[in-house]
Amino acid sequence: MAQQGFKLRILFVDDDAGLRETSALILKTFGHEVRTAEDGFQALVELRSVLPDLIVSDLRMPGMSGFELLSIVRQRFPHIPVIAISGEFFGTGITAPLADAFLLKGQYKPPDLASKIEELIGLSPLRPHLPKPHKAPVWIPINGKDYVVLTCPDCLRSFSEPRSESQGILEANCPACMTKVRYILDAISDSHH
Ligand SMILES: [Zn+2]
């Protein structure tokens, strides 16, 4: 029963080329316009040219991870609904505000993704009534080096900062637009290696 869905501009972000192409193809059969990116950096380039109606993003990617990408999206484009796809389950904690919905990698079928998309878009007229987005700090993975790469949520440019040994919320000034960027270092990713 082909339902006449909404035609949406979707940005699909995943480092797996096969998954990217298949998902884009399937979402197109649902009538959507799909652009793809292979990591957070490429996604930001896409966001600078065309703003999508919805973003679907993998969380674990080399380069800029989905955590980092989505924390930037949340600050800069809080009105864009986001679906995070992950190999692990993130129901609670710091990742929860990063996305409107979560799907487990390999556990969902393309129609599940399509209906989740329509569900979120159906809710979107309510979004302006949601509480103002908290200025959550940007999530930065530790890369094992003595510096970290930050992305300014205002101008979307990336810059590096010496890695701080202190815990909690840190601050740096964007060299391009002088916006104060608040960030947290992701100590968890160190223990994965
Ligand atoms: Zn900036």
Short mmCIF file of N, CA and C and ligand atoms in Angstrom, two decimals:
data_model
loop_
_atom_site.label_atom_id
_atom_site.label_comp_id
_atom_site.label_asym_id
_atom_site.label_seq_id
_atom_site.Cartn_x
_atom_site.Cartn_y
_atom_site.Cartn_z
N MET A 1 0.86 -1.19 0.00
CA MET A 1 0.00 0.00 0.00
C MET A 1 0.90 1.23 0.00
N ALA A 2 1.18 1.76 -1.17
CA ALA A 2 2.07 2.91 -1.24
C ALA A 2 1.37 4.14 -0.67
N GLN A 3 1.90 4.62 0.42
CA GLN A 3 1.30 5.80 1.02
C GLN A 3 1.99 7.03 0.46
N GLN A 4 1.21 8.03 0.15
CA GLN A 4 1.80 9.26 -0.36
C GLN A 4 2.49 9.99 0.78
N GLY A 5 3.79 9.83 0.86
CA GLY A 5 4.51 10.43 1.98
C GLY A 5 4.88 11.87 1.69
N PHE A 6 5.62 12.45 2.63
CA PHE A 6 6.13 13.80 2.42
C PHE A 6 7.42 13.66 1.62
N LYS A 7 7.67 14.61 0.76
CA LYS A 7 8.95 14.61 0.09
C LYS A 7 9.91 15.45 0.92
N LEU A 8 10.92 14.80 1.44
CA LEU A 8 11.83 15.48 2.36
C LEU A 8 13.25 15.52 1.81
N ARG A 9 13.98 16.52 2.26
CA ARG A 9 15.42 16.52 1.99
C ARG A 9 16.11 15.88 3.19
N ILE A 10 16.75 14.74 2.95
CA ILE A 10 17.38 14.00 4.04
C ILE A 10 18.89 13.96 3.83
N LEU A 11 19.62 14.20 4.90
CA LEU A 11 21.07 14.03 4.86
C LEU A 11 21.40 12.74 5.60
N PHE A 12 22.01 11.78 4.90
CA PHE A 12 22.33 10.47 5.47
C PHE A 12 23.84 10.39 5.66
N VAL A 13 24.28 10.19 6.91
CA VAL A 13 25.72 10.20 7.21
C VAL A 13 26.16 8.84 7.74
N ASP A 14 27.04 8.18 7.00
CA ASP A 14 27.57 6.88 7.45
C ASP A 14 28.89 6.64 6.73
N ASP A 15 29.86 6.04 7.44
CA ASP A 15 31.16 5.77 6.80
C ASP A 15 31.12 4.51 5.93
N ASP A 16 30.08 3.71 6.05
CA ASP A 16 29.95 2.48 5.26
C ASP A 16 29.30 2.82 3.90
N ALA A 17 30.12 2.74 2.83
CA ALA A 17 29.65 3.18 1.51
C ALA A 17 28.46 2.36 1.02
N GLY A 18 28.50 1.04 1.28
CA GLY A 18 27.41 0.17 0.83
C GLY A 18 26.10 0.55 1.49
N LEU A 19 26.18 0.73 2.80
CA LEU A 19 24.99 1.09 3.59
C LEU A 19 24.45 2.45 3.15
N ARG A 20 25.39 3.35 2.86
CA ARG A 20 25.03 4.70 2.44
C ARG A 20 24.23 4.66 1.14
N GLU A 21 24.76 3.89 0.17
CA GLU A 21 24.10 3.84 -1.14
C GLU A 21 22.74 3.14 -1.06
N THR A 22 22.71 2.00 -0.34
CA THR A 22 21.45 1.26 -0.22
C THR A 22 20.39 2.12 0.46
N SER A 23 20.78 2.75 1.57
CA SER A 23 19.80 3.54 2.32
C SER A 23 19.29 4.71 1.49
N ALA A 24 20.22 5.36 0.76
CA ALA A 24 19.81 6.50 -0.07
C ALA A 24 18.82 6.04 -1.13
N LEU A 25 19.12 4.89 -1.74
CA LEU A 25 18.26 4.34 -2.79
C LEU A 25 16.85 4.05 -2.25
N ILE A 26 16.82 3.41 -1.08
CA ILE A 26 15.52 3.04 -0.49
C ILE A 26 14.73 4.28 -0.09
N LEU A 27 15.41 5.24 0.53
CA LEU A 27 14.70 6.46 0.95
C LEU A 27 14.18 7.22 -0.27
N LYS A 28 14.90 7.11 -1.39
CA LYS A 28 14.43 7.76 -2.62
C LYS A 28 13.15 7.11 -3.12
N THR A 29 13.04 5.78 -2.94
CA THR A 29 11.81 5.11 -3.39
C THR A 29 10.62 5.57 -2.53
N PHE A 30 10.89 6.12 -1.34
CA PHE A 30 9.82 6.67 -0.52
C PHE A 30 9.54 8.13 -0.91
N GLY A 31 10.21 8.58 -1.96
CA GLY A 31 9.93 9.91 -2.49
C GLY A 31 10.83 11.00 -1.93
N HIS A 32 11.81 10.63 -1.11
CA HIS A 32 12.65 11.65 -0.50
C HIS A 32 13.85 12.00 -1.38
N GLU A 33 14.37 13.19 -1.13
CA GLU A 33 15.58 13.63 -1.81
C GLU A 33 16.71 13.38 -0.83
N VAL A 34 17.71 12.60 -1.23
CA VAL A 34 18.73 12.18 -0.27
C VAL A 34 20.12 12.66 -0.68
N ARG A 35 20.82 13.28 0.27
CA ARG A 35 22.23 13.59 0.09
C ARG A 35 22.98 12.76 1.11
N THR A 36 24.23 12.43 0.80
CA THR A 36 24.98 11.58 1.73
C THR A 36 26.32 12.21 2.09
N ALA A 37 26.86 11.78 3.22
CA ALA A 37 28.20 12.20 3.64
C ALA A 37 28.84 11.04 4.36
N GLU A 38 30.19 10.94 4.25
CA GLU A 38 30.85 9.76 4.84
C GLU A 38 31.40 10.02 6.24
N ASP A 39 31.41 11.26 6.66
CA ASP A 39 31.75 11.52 8.07
C ASP A 39 31.24 12.90 8.45
N GLY A 40 31.50 13.27 9.69
CA GLY A 40 30.98 14.53 10.20
C GLY A 40 31.48 15.75 9.43
N PHE A 41 32.75 15.71 9.02
CA PHE A 41 33.31 16.85 8.30
C PHE A 41 32.57 17.08 6.99
N GLN A 42 32.34 15.95 6.25
CA GLN A 42 31.64 16.06 4.98
C GLN A 42 30.18 16.50 5.22
N ALA A 43 29.61 16.03 6.31
CA ALA A 43 28.23 16.41 6.62
C ALA A 43 28.15 17.93 6.85
N LEU A 44 29.16 18.49 7.51
CA LEU A 44 29.15 19.93 7.76
C LEU A 44 29.27 20.71 6.46
N VAL A 45 30.05 20.16 5.52
CA VAL A 45 30.17 20.80 4.20
C VAL A 45 28.79 20.81 3.53
N GLU A 46 28.08 19.68 3.62
CA GLU A 46 26.72 19.60 3.05
C GLU A 46 25.80 20.62 3.73
N LEU A 47 25.92 20.72 5.06
CA LEU A 47 25.05 21.63 5.82
C LEU A 47 25.30 23.09 5.47
N ARG A 48 26.53 23.37 5.02
CA ARG A 48 26.83 24.75 4.63
C ARG A 48 26.16 25.11 3.31
N SER A 49 25.87 24.09 2.46
CA SER A 49 25.25 24.42 1.17
C SER A 49 23.73 24.28 1.21
N VAL A 50 23.22 23.12 1.67
CA VAL A 50 21.77 22.92 1.70
C VAL A 50 21.37 22.42 3.08
N LEU A 51 20.37 23.05 3.68
CA LEU A 51 19.89 22.54 4.97
C LEU A 51 18.84 21.47 4.74
N PRO A 52 19.06 20.27 5.30
CA PRO A 52 18.07 19.20 5.12
C PRO A 52 16.88 19.37 6.06
N ASP A 53 15.81 18.63 5.78
CA ASP A 53 14.65 18.61 6.68
C ASP A 53 14.90 17.67 7.85
N LEU A 54 15.82 16.72 7.63
CA LEU A 54 16.07 15.70 8.64
C LEU A 54 17.46 15.11 8.41
N ILE A 55 18.12 14.72 9.51
CA ILE A 55 19.45 14.11 9.40
C ILE A 55 19.40 12.71 10.00
N VAL A 56 19.98 11.75 9.27
CA VAL A 56 20.17 10.40 9.81
C VAL A 56 21.68 10.21 9.91
N SER A 57 22.20 9.89 11.10
CA SER A 57 23.65 9.77 11.23
C SER A 57 24.08 8.58 12.06
N ASP A 58 25.10 7.90 11.55
CA ASP A 58 25.81 6.88 12.31
C ASP A 58 26.54 7.60 13.45
N LEU A 59 26.76 6.91 14.56
CA LEU A 59 27.46 7.57 15.67
C LEU A 59 28.96 7.31 15.66
N ARG A 60 29.34 6.10 15.27
CA ARG A 60 30.77 5.76 15.26
C ARG A 60 31.32 5.87 13.85
N MET A 61 32.09 6.91 13.60
CA MET A 61 32.73 7.07 12.29
C MET A 61 34.13 7.61 12.52
N PRO A 62 35.06 7.23 11.64
CA PRO A 62 36.39 7.86 11.73
C PRO A 62 36.27 9.33 11.32
N GLY A 63 37.30 10.10 11.54
CA GLY A 63 37.22 11.53 11.26
C GLY A 63 36.37 12.15 12.34
N MET A 64 35.36 12.91 11.94
CA MET A 64 34.47 13.47 12.95
C MET A 64 33.33 12.50 13.21
N SER A 65 33.19 12.07 14.46
CA SER A 65 32.16 11.08 14.80
C SER A 65 30.78 11.70 14.78
N GLY A 66 29.78 10.83 14.82
CA GLY A 66 28.40 11.28 14.87
C GLY A 66 28.09 12.03 16.16
N PHE A 67 28.76 11.64 17.26
CA PHE A 67 28.56 12.34 18.54
C PHE A 67 28.88 13.82 18.38
N GLU A 68 30.05 14.03 17.78
CA GLU A 68 30.52 15.40 17.61
C GLU A 68 29.63 16.16 16.62
N LEU A 69 29.35 15.50 15.49
CA LEU A 69 28.50 16.13 14.48
C LEU A 69 27.15 16.53 15.08
N LEU A 70 26.52 15.59 15.78
CA LEU A 70 25.17 15.86 16.29
C LEU A 70 25.18 16.91 17.40
N SER A 71 26.26 16.97 18.18
CA SER A 71 26.28 18.01 19.21
C SER A 71 26.42 19.38 18.55
N ILE A 72 27.09 19.45 17.42
CA ILE A 72 27.18 20.72 16.68
C ILE A 72 25.82 21.05 16.05
N VAL A 73 25.19 20.03 15.44
CA VAL A 73 23.88 20.24 14.81
C VAL A 73 22.87 20.73 15.84
N ARG A 74 22.92 20.13 17.04
CA ARG A 74 21.97 20.50 18.09
C ARG A 74 22.09 21.97 18.48
N GLN A 75 23.31 22.46 18.48
CA GLN A 75 23.53 23.87 18.85
C GLN A 75 23.18 24.80 17.71
N ARG A 76 23.60 24.42 16.51
CA ARG A 76 23.50 25.34 15.38
C ARG A 76 22.15 25.26 14.68
N PHE A 77 21.60 24.03 14.56
CA PHE A 77 20.33 23.82 13.86
C PHE A 77 19.36 23.02 14.73
N PRO A 78 18.96 23.57 15.87
CA PRO A 78 18.14 22.77 16.81
C PRO A 78 16.79 22.37 16.24
N HIS A 79 16.36 23.01 15.15
CA HIS A 79 15.04 22.70 14.58
C HIS A 79 15.09 21.47 13.67
N ILE A 80 16.27 20.99 13.32
CA ILE A 80 16.34 19.85 12.40
C ILE A 80 16.23 18.54 13.19
N PRO A 81 15.20 17.72 12.89
CA PRO A 81 15.09 16.43 13.58
C PRO A 81 16.25 15.51 13.19
N VAL A 82 16.69 14.71 14.15
CA VAL A 82 17.86 13.86 13.95
C VAL A 82 17.57 12.42 14.39
N ILE A 83 17.96 11.46 13.54
CA ILE A 83 17.91 10.06 13.93
C ILE A 83 19.35 9.55 14.01
N ALA A 84 19.73 8.99 15.15
CA ALA A 84 21.07 8.44 15.29
C ALA A 84 21.01 6.93 15.12
N ILE A 85 21.99 6.41 14.37
CA ILE A 85 22.08 4.97 14.19
C ILE A 85 23.36 4.49 14.84
N SER A 86 23.23 3.48 15.66
CA SER A 86 24.39 3.08 16.44
C SER A 86 24.47 1.57 16.58
N GLY A 87 25.70 1.07 16.70
CA GLY A 87 25.93 -0.35 16.94
C GLY A 87 25.69 -0.69 18.40
N GLU A 88 25.74 0.32 19.25
CA GLU A 88 25.51 0.09 20.68
C GLU A 88 24.21 0.75 21.07
N PHE A 89 23.75 0.41 22.24
CA PHE A 89 22.50 1.03 22.68
C PHE A 89 22.79 2.23 23.56
N PHE A 90 22.29 3.39 23.12
CA PHE A 90 22.44 4.60 23.93
C PHE A 90 21.05 5.11 24.27
N GLY A 91 20.51 4.66 25.37
CA GLY A 91 19.17 5.09 25.71
C GLY A 91 19.18 6.32 26.59
N THR A 92 20.15 6.39 27.44
CA THR A 92 20.16 7.46 28.44
C THR A 92 21.51 8.14 28.44
N GLY A 93 21.66 9.05 29.35
CA GLY A 93 22.96 9.68 29.53
C GLY A 93 23.19 10.80 28.56
N ILE A 94 24.44 11.10 28.34
CA ILE A 94 24.81 12.32 27.63
C ILE A 94 24.41 12.28 26.16
N THR A 95 24.27 11.07 25.57
CA THR A 95 23.96 11.01 24.15
C THR A 95 22.48 11.22 23.89
N ALA A 96 21.63 11.07 24.91
CA ALA A 96 20.20 11.14 24.67
C ALA A 96 19.73 12.44 24.01
N PRO A 97 20.22 13.62 24.47
CA PRO A 97 19.72 14.84 23.83
C PRO A 97 20.26 15.06 22.43
N LEU A 98 21.20 14.24 22.00
CA LEU A 98 21.82 14.46 20.70
C LEU A 98 20.90 14.11 19.54
N ALA A 99 19.90 13.26 19.78
CA ALA A 99 19.04 12.82 18.68
C ALA A 99 17.60 12.72 19.16
N ASP A 100 16.67 12.75 18.21
CA ASP A 100 15.25 12.61 18.54
C ASP A 100 14.85 11.15 18.58
N ALA A 101 15.61 10.32 17.87
CA ALA A 101 15.31 8.90 17.84
C ALA A 101 16.60 8.12 17.62
N PHE A 102 16.61 6.89 18.12
CA PHE A 102 17.78 6.04 17.93
C PHE A 102 17.35 4.74 17.26
N LEU A 103 18.18 4.26 16.34
CA LEU A 103 17.94 2.94 15.74
C LEU A 103 19.22 2.13 15.93
N LEU A 104 19.05 0.85 16.24
CA LEU A 104 20.21 -0.01 16.43
C LEU A 104 20.68 -0.53 15.09
N LYS A 105 21.95 -0.37 14.81
CA LYS A 105 22.53 -0.81 13.54
C LYS A 105 22.28 -2.30 13.33
N GLY A 106 21.81 -2.67 12.14
CA GLY A 106 21.56 -4.06 11.83
C GLY A 106 20.27 -4.60 12.41
N GLN A 107 19.60 -3.81 13.26
CA GLN A 107 18.39 -4.30 13.92
C GLN A 107 17.12 -3.70 13.33
N TYR A 108 17.30 -2.80 12.37
CA TYR A 108 16.10 -2.17 11.81
C TYR A 108 16.04 -2.45 10.31
N LYS A 109 14.84 -2.40 9.75
CA LYS A 109 14.67 -2.59 8.31
C LYS A 109 14.38 -1.22 7.69
N PRO A 110 14.72 -1.08 6.39
CA PRO A 110 14.52 0.23 5.75
C PRO A 110 13.12 0.81 5.97
N PRO A 111 12.04 0.01 5.92
CA PRO A 111 10.73 0.62 6.19
C PRO A 111 10.63 1.20 7.61
N ASP A 112 11.38 0.59 8.57
CA ASP A 112 11.39 1.14 9.93
C ASP A 112 11.99 2.54 9.93
N LEU A 113 13.07 2.68 9.16
CA LEU A 113 13.71 3.99 9.06
C LEU A 113 12.75 4.98 8.42
N ALA A 114 12.10 4.56 7.33
CA ALA A 114 11.18 5.45 6.63
C ALA A 114 10.02 5.87 7.53
N SER A 115 9.48 4.93 8.33
CA SER A 115 8.33 5.31 9.16
C SER A 115 8.78 6.16 10.34
N LYS A 116 9.99 5.91 10.85
CA LYS A 116 10.53 6.76 11.92
C LYS A 116 10.70 8.19 11.42
N ILE A 117 11.13 8.31 10.16
CA ILE A 117 11.30 9.64 9.56
C ILE A 117 9.95 10.36 9.47
N GLU A 118 8.93 9.65 8.99
CA GLU A 118 7.62 10.29 8.85
C GLU A 118 7.05 10.65 10.21
N GLU A 119 7.33 9.79 11.20
CA GLU A 119 6.84 10.05 12.56
C GLU A 119 7.45 11.35 13.10
N LEU A 120 8.77 11.49 12.92
CA LEU A 120 9.44 12.69 13.44
C LEU A 120 8.99 13.94 12.71
N ILE A 121 8.81 13.83 11.40
CA ILE A 121 8.38 15.00 10.63
C ILE A 121 6.94 15.36 11.00
N GLY A 122 6.13 14.33 11.27
CA GLY A 122 4.76 14.57 11.70
C GLY A 122 4.71 15.36 13.00
N LEU A 123 5.74 15.15 13.84
CA LEU A 123 5.79 15.84 15.12
C LEU A 123 6.39 17.23 14.99
N SER A 124 7.03 17.49 13.84
CA SER A 124 7.87 18.68 13.77
C SER A 124 7.13 20.01 13.94
N PRO A 125 5.83 20.11 13.58
CA PRO A 125 5.17 21.40 13.88
C PRO A 125 5.17 21.72 15.36
N LEU A 126 5.35 20.67 16.20
CA LEU A 126 5.38 20.88 17.64
C LEU A 126 6.73 21.39 18.12
N ARG A 127 7.71 21.24 17.26
CA ARG A 127 9.08 21.52 17.72
C ARG A 127 9.31 22.94 18.21
N PRO A 128 8.70 23.96 17.55
CA PRO A 128 8.93 25.31 18.06
C PRO A 128 8.47 25.49 19.51
N HIS A 129 7.56 24.60 19.95
CA HIS A 129 7.08 24.72 21.32
C HIS A 129 7.94 23.95 22.31
N LEU A 130 8.92 23.25 21.79
CA LEU A 130 9.84 22.55 22.69
C LEU A 130 10.65 23.60 23.44
N PRO A 131 11.15 23.21 24.62
CA PRO A 131 11.98 24.16 25.36
C PRO A 131 13.17 24.61 24.52
N LYS A 132 13.61 25.80 24.72
CA LYS A 132 14.78 26.32 24.01
C LYS A 132 15.94 25.36 24.20
N PRO A 133 16.68 25.11 23.12
CA PRO A 133 17.81 24.18 23.26
C PRO A 133 18.81 24.72 24.27
N HIS A 134 19.16 23.85 25.19
CA HIS A 134 20.20 24.22 26.15
C HIS A 134 21.49 24.32 25.37
N LYS A 135 22.33 25.23 25.75
CA LYS A 135 23.61 25.35 25.06
C LYS A 135 24.53 24.24 25.53
N ALA A 136 24.23 23.03 25.07
CA ALA A 136 25.02 21.88 25.49
C ALA A 136 26.43 22.00 24.94
N PRO A 137 27.42 21.61 25.72
CA PRO A 137 28.78 21.66 25.19
C PRO A 137 28.98 20.65 24.07
N VAL A 138 29.87 20.98 23.15
CA VAL A 138 30.18 20.08 22.04
C VAL A 138 31.00 18.91 22.57
N TRP A 139 30.72 17.75 22.03
CA TRP A 139 31.35 16.51 22.46
C TRP A 139 32.59 16.24 21.60
N ILE A 140 33.75 16.15 22.20
CA ILE A 140 34.99 16.00 21.43
C ILE A 140 35.69 14.69 21.78
N PRO A 141 35.92 13.83 20.78
CA PRO A 141 36.64 12.59 21.08
C PRO A 141 38.13 12.88 21.28
N ILE A 142 38.77 12.15 22.16
CA ILE A 142 40.21 12.30 22.36
C ILE A 142 40.91 11.46 21.30
N ASN A 143 41.83 12.08 20.56
CA ASN A 143 42.43 11.38 19.43
C ASN A 143 43.79 10.78 19.77
N GLY A 144 44.16 10.81 21.04
CA GLY A 144 45.45 10.25 21.42
C GLY A 144 46.60 11.21 21.19
N LYS A 145 46.31 12.38 20.65
CA LYS A 145 47.35 13.37 20.41
C LYS A 145 47.29 14.44 21.51
N ASP A 146 48.25 15.39 21.46
CA ASP A 146 48.25 16.40 22.51
C ASP A 146 47.43 17.63 22.12
N TYR A 147 46.61 17.47 21.07
CA TYR A 147 45.68 18.55 20.73
C TYR A 147 44.34 17.92 20.38
N VAL A 148 43.30 18.73 20.38
CA VAL A 148 41.98 18.26 19.96
C VAL A 148 41.48 19.19 18.86
N VAL A 149 40.61 18.65 17.99
CA VAL A 149 40.03 19.46 16.93
C VAL A 149 38.60 19.82 17.33
N LEU A 150 38.34 21.11 17.41
CA LEU A 150 37.01 21.60 17.77
C LEU A 150 36.33 22.17 16.54
N THR A 151 35.01 22.11 16.52
CA THR A 151 34.27 22.77 15.44
C THR A 151 33.37 23.82 16.06
N CYS A 152 33.45 25.03 15.53
CA CYS A 152 32.65 26.13 16.05
C CYS A 152 31.19 25.94 15.64
N PRO A 153 30.26 25.90 16.60
CA PRO A 153 28.85 25.69 16.25
C PRO A 153 28.25 26.90 15.53
N ASP A 154 28.90 28.05 15.58
CA ASP A 154 28.35 29.22 14.90
C ASP A 154 28.77 29.30 13.44
N CYS A 155 30.07 29.22 13.17
CA CYS A 155 30.52 29.39 11.78
C CYS A 155 30.88 28.05 11.14
N LEU A 156 30.82 26.96 11.92
CA LEU A 156 31.07 25.60 11.44
C LEU A 156 32.50 25.39 10.93
N ARG A 157 33.42 26.25 11.36
CA ARG A 157 34.82 26.02 10.99
C ARG A 157 35.50 25.20 12.08
N SER A 158 36.49 24.40 11.68
CA SER A 158 37.21 23.58 12.66
C SER A 158 38.55 24.22 12.99
N PHE A 159 38.99 24.04 14.22
CA PHE A 159 40.30 24.54 14.63
C PHE A 159 40.85 23.64 15.73
N SER A 160 42.16 23.71 15.95
CA SER A 160 42.74 22.83 16.97
C SER A 160 43.09 23.62 18.23
N GLU A 161 43.09 22.90 19.33
CA GLU A 161 43.39 23.47 20.64
C GLU A 161 44.30 22.50 21.36
N PRO A 162 45.23 23.01 22.18
CA PRO A 162 46.03 22.08 22.98
C PRO A 162 45.10 21.27 23.88
N ARG A 163 45.41 20.00 24.03
CA ARG A 163 44.57 19.15 24.86
C ARG A 163 44.73 19.52 26.33
N SER A 164 43.60 19.74 26.98
CA SER A 164 43.64 20.12 28.39
C SER A 164 43.57 18.88 29.26
N GLU A 165 44.24 18.95 30.41
CA GLU A 165 44.19 17.82 31.34
C GLU A 165 43.00 17.94 32.28
N SER A 166 42.34 19.12 32.27
CA SER A 166 41.26 19.28 33.24
C SER A 166 39.99 18.58 32.79
N GLN A 167 39.14 18.29 33.75
CA GLN A 167 37.91 17.55 33.52
C GLN A 167 36.75 18.51 33.34
N GLY A 168 35.64 17.98 32.87
CA GLY A 168 34.42 18.77 32.82
C GLY A 168 34.34 19.64 31.58
N ILE A 169 33.58 20.71 31.70
CA ILE A 169 33.31 21.55 30.54
C ILE A 169 34.46 22.54 30.34
N LEU A 170 35.01 22.54 29.13
CA LEU A 170 36.14 23.41 28.79
C LEU A 170 35.67 24.48 27.81
N GLU A 171 36.48 25.50 27.64
CA GLU A 171 36.11 26.58 26.72
C GLU A 171 37.27 26.97 25.83
N ALA A 172 36.95 27.37 24.60
CA ALA A 172 37.97 27.90 23.70
C ALA A 172 37.28 28.93 22.80
N ASN A 173 38.04 29.88 22.30
CA ASN A 173 37.45 30.87 21.41
C ASN A 173 37.72 30.51 19.96
N CYS A 174 36.67 30.52 19.13
CA CYS A 174 36.84 30.25 17.71
C CYS A 174 37.71 31.34 17.10
N PRO A 175 38.82 30.97 16.44
CA PRO A 175 39.70 32.00 15.88
C PRO A 175 39.05 32.75 14.70
N ALA A 176 38.03 32.16 14.09
CA ALA A 176 37.41 32.80 12.93
C ALA A 176 36.36 33.82 13.33
N CYS A 177 35.47 33.45 14.27
CA CYS A 177 34.37 34.38 14.58
C CYS A 177 34.34 34.76 16.06
N MET A 178 35.32 34.28 16.84
CA MET A 178 35.46 34.62 18.25
C MET A 178 34.35 34.09 19.15
N THR A 179 33.48 33.23 18.61
CA THR A 179 32.46 32.61 19.46
C THR A 179 33.14 31.73 20.51
N LYS A 180 32.60 31.76 21.72
CA LYS A 180 33.13 30.90 22.77
C LYS A 180 32.56 29.50 22.58
N VAL A 181 33.43 28.52 22.36
CA VAL A 181 33.01 27.14 22.15
C VAL A 181 33.19 26.37 23.46
N ARG A 182 32.09 25.79 23.96
CA ARG A 182 32.18 24.98 25.17
C ARG A 182 32.24 23.52 24.76
N TYR A 183 33.12 22.75 25.39
CA TYR A 183 33.26 21.36 24.96
C TYR A 183 33.63 20.44 26.12
N ILE A 184 33.37 19.15 25.89
CA ILE A 184 33.73 18.10 26.85
C ILE A 184 34.63 17.12 26.12
N LEU A 185 35.70 16.69 26.75
CA LEU A 185 36.55 15.67 26.15
C LEU A 185 35.97 14.30 26.43
N ASP A 186 35.93 13.47 25.39
CA ASP A 186 35.34 12.14 25.52
C ASP A 186 36.39 11.15 25.99
N ALA A 187 36.54 11.03 27.30
CA ALA A 187 37.54 10.11 27.85
C ALA A 187 37.18 8.67 27.56
N ILE A 188 35.89 8.41 27.32
CA ILE A 188 35.42 7.04 27.09
C ILE A 188 36.09 6.43 25.86
N SER A 189 36.29 7.25 24.81
CA SER A 189 36.82 6.67 23.58
C SER A 189 38.28 6.21 23.77
N ASP A 190 38.97 6.74 24.77
CA ASP A 190 40.33 6.26 25.04
C ASP A 190 40.33 4.80 25.47
N SER A 191 39.33 4.43 26.26
CA SER A 191 39.30 3.07 26.80
C SER A 191 38.90 2.05 25.74
N HIS A 192 38.43 2.52 24.58
CA HIS A 192 38.05 1.60 23.51
C HIS A 192 39.27 1.09 22.75
N HIS A 193 40.43 1.72 22.95
CA HIS A 193 41.61 1.32 22.18
C HIS A 193 42.58 0.53 23.02
ZN ZN B 1 33.35 30.40 14.60
#
